[in-house]
Short mmCIF file of C-alpha atoms in Angstrom, two decimals:
data_model
loop_
_atom_site.label_atom_id
_atom_site.label_comp_id
_atom_site.label_asym_id
_atom_site.label_seq_id
_atom_site.Cartn_x
_atom_site.Cartn_y
_atom_site.Cartn_z
CA UNK A 281 0.00 0.00 0.00
CA UNK A 282 2.83 2.42 0.86
CA UNK A 283 4.40 1.78 -2.53
CA UNK A 284 1.12 2.54 -4.29
CA UNK A 285 0.76 5.77 -2.31
CA UNK A 286 4.34 6.76 -3.19
CA UNK A 287 3.64 6.15 -6.88
CA UNK A 288 0.42 8.14 -6.71
CA UNK A 289 2.16 11.03 -4.97
CA UNK A 290 4.92 11.03 -7.60
CA UNK A 291 2.35 11.19 -10.37
CA UNK A 292 0.54 14.03 -8.64
CA UNK A 293 3.81 15.92 -8.23
CA UNK A 294 4.50 15.52 -11.95
CA UNK A 295 1.00 16.72 -12.81
CA UNK A 296 1.38 19.69 -10.49
CA UNK A 297 4.72 20.65 -12.02
CA UNK A 298 3.34 20.48 -15.55
CA UNK A 299 0.08 22.30 -14.83
CA UNK A 300 -0.40 26.01 -15.43
CA UNK A 301 -4.04 26.10 -14.38
CA UNK A 302 -4.78 27.31 -10.82
CA UNK A 303 -7.87 25.11 -10.56
CA UNK A 304 -5.88 22.02 -11.53
CA UNK A 305 -3.14 22.91 -9.06
CA UNK A 306 -5.68 23.31 -6.26
CA UNK A 307 -7.32 19.98 -7.13
CA UNK A 308 -3.91 18.28 -7.21
CA UNK A 309 -3.14 19.83 -3.82
CA UNK A 310 -6.36 18.37 -2.43
CA UNK A 311 -5.53 14.95 -3.88
CA UNK A 312 -2.05 15.13 -2.37
CA UNK A 313 -3.68 15.85 0.99
CA UNK A 314 -5.85 12.76 0.62
CA UNK A 315 -2.79 10.66 -0.26
CA UNK A 316 -0.96 11.98 2.80
CA UNK A 317 -3.94 11.18 5.04
CA UNK A 318 -4.13 7.71 3.53
CA UNK A 319 -0.41 7.22 4.24
CA UNK A 320 -1.00 8.22 7.86
CA UNK A 321 -3.87 5.73 8.18
CA UNK A 322 -1.72 2.93 6.76
CA UNK A 323 1.04 3.77 9.25
CA UNK A 324 -1.43 3.74 12.14
CA UNK A 325 -2.83 0.41 10.97
CA UNK A 326 0.69 -1.05 10.95
CA UNK A 327 1.20 0.16 14.54
CA UNK A 328 -2.08 -1.46 15.57
CA UNK A 329 -1.09 -4.75 13.94
CA UNK A 330 2.19 -4.74 15.86
CA UNK A 331 0.39 -3.97 19.12
CA UNK A 332 -2.06 -6.82 18.54
CA UNK A 333 0.83 -9.19 17.78
CA UNK A 334 2.60 -8.22 21.00
CA UNK A 335 -0.59 -8.55 23.01
CA UNK A 336 -1.28 -11.98 21.49
CA UNK A 337 2.24 -13.10 22.34
CA UNK A 338 1.78 -11.99 25.95
CA UNK A 339 -1.55 -13.83 26.18
CA UNK A 340 0.10 -17.04 24.95
CA UNK A 341 2.90 -16.62 27.50
CA UNK A 342 0.40 -16.14 30.32
CA UNK A 343 -1.66 -19.14 29.19
CA UNK A 344 1.43 -21.30 28.90
CA UNK A 345 2.51 -20.31 32.42
CA UNK A 346 -0.97 -20.92 33.76
CA UNK A 347 -1.22 -24.39 32.23
CA UNK A 348 2.32 -25.47 33.16
CA UNK A 349 2.32 -24.11 36.67
#
């Protein structure tokens, strides 16, 4: 997903650089904002996945200790 967002941002940067129209530039700016927000959401999702993995690992450790002790 990050790679797709990077590609999209690169394309938007190229469009912005080649555009002379103010309306197009403002629309491209809005799209770049959406891409940046999407990137932030993907990063947060990755953090949540790591937290869930760590929590799951701790649960297994507690269960293992409970059953063996």
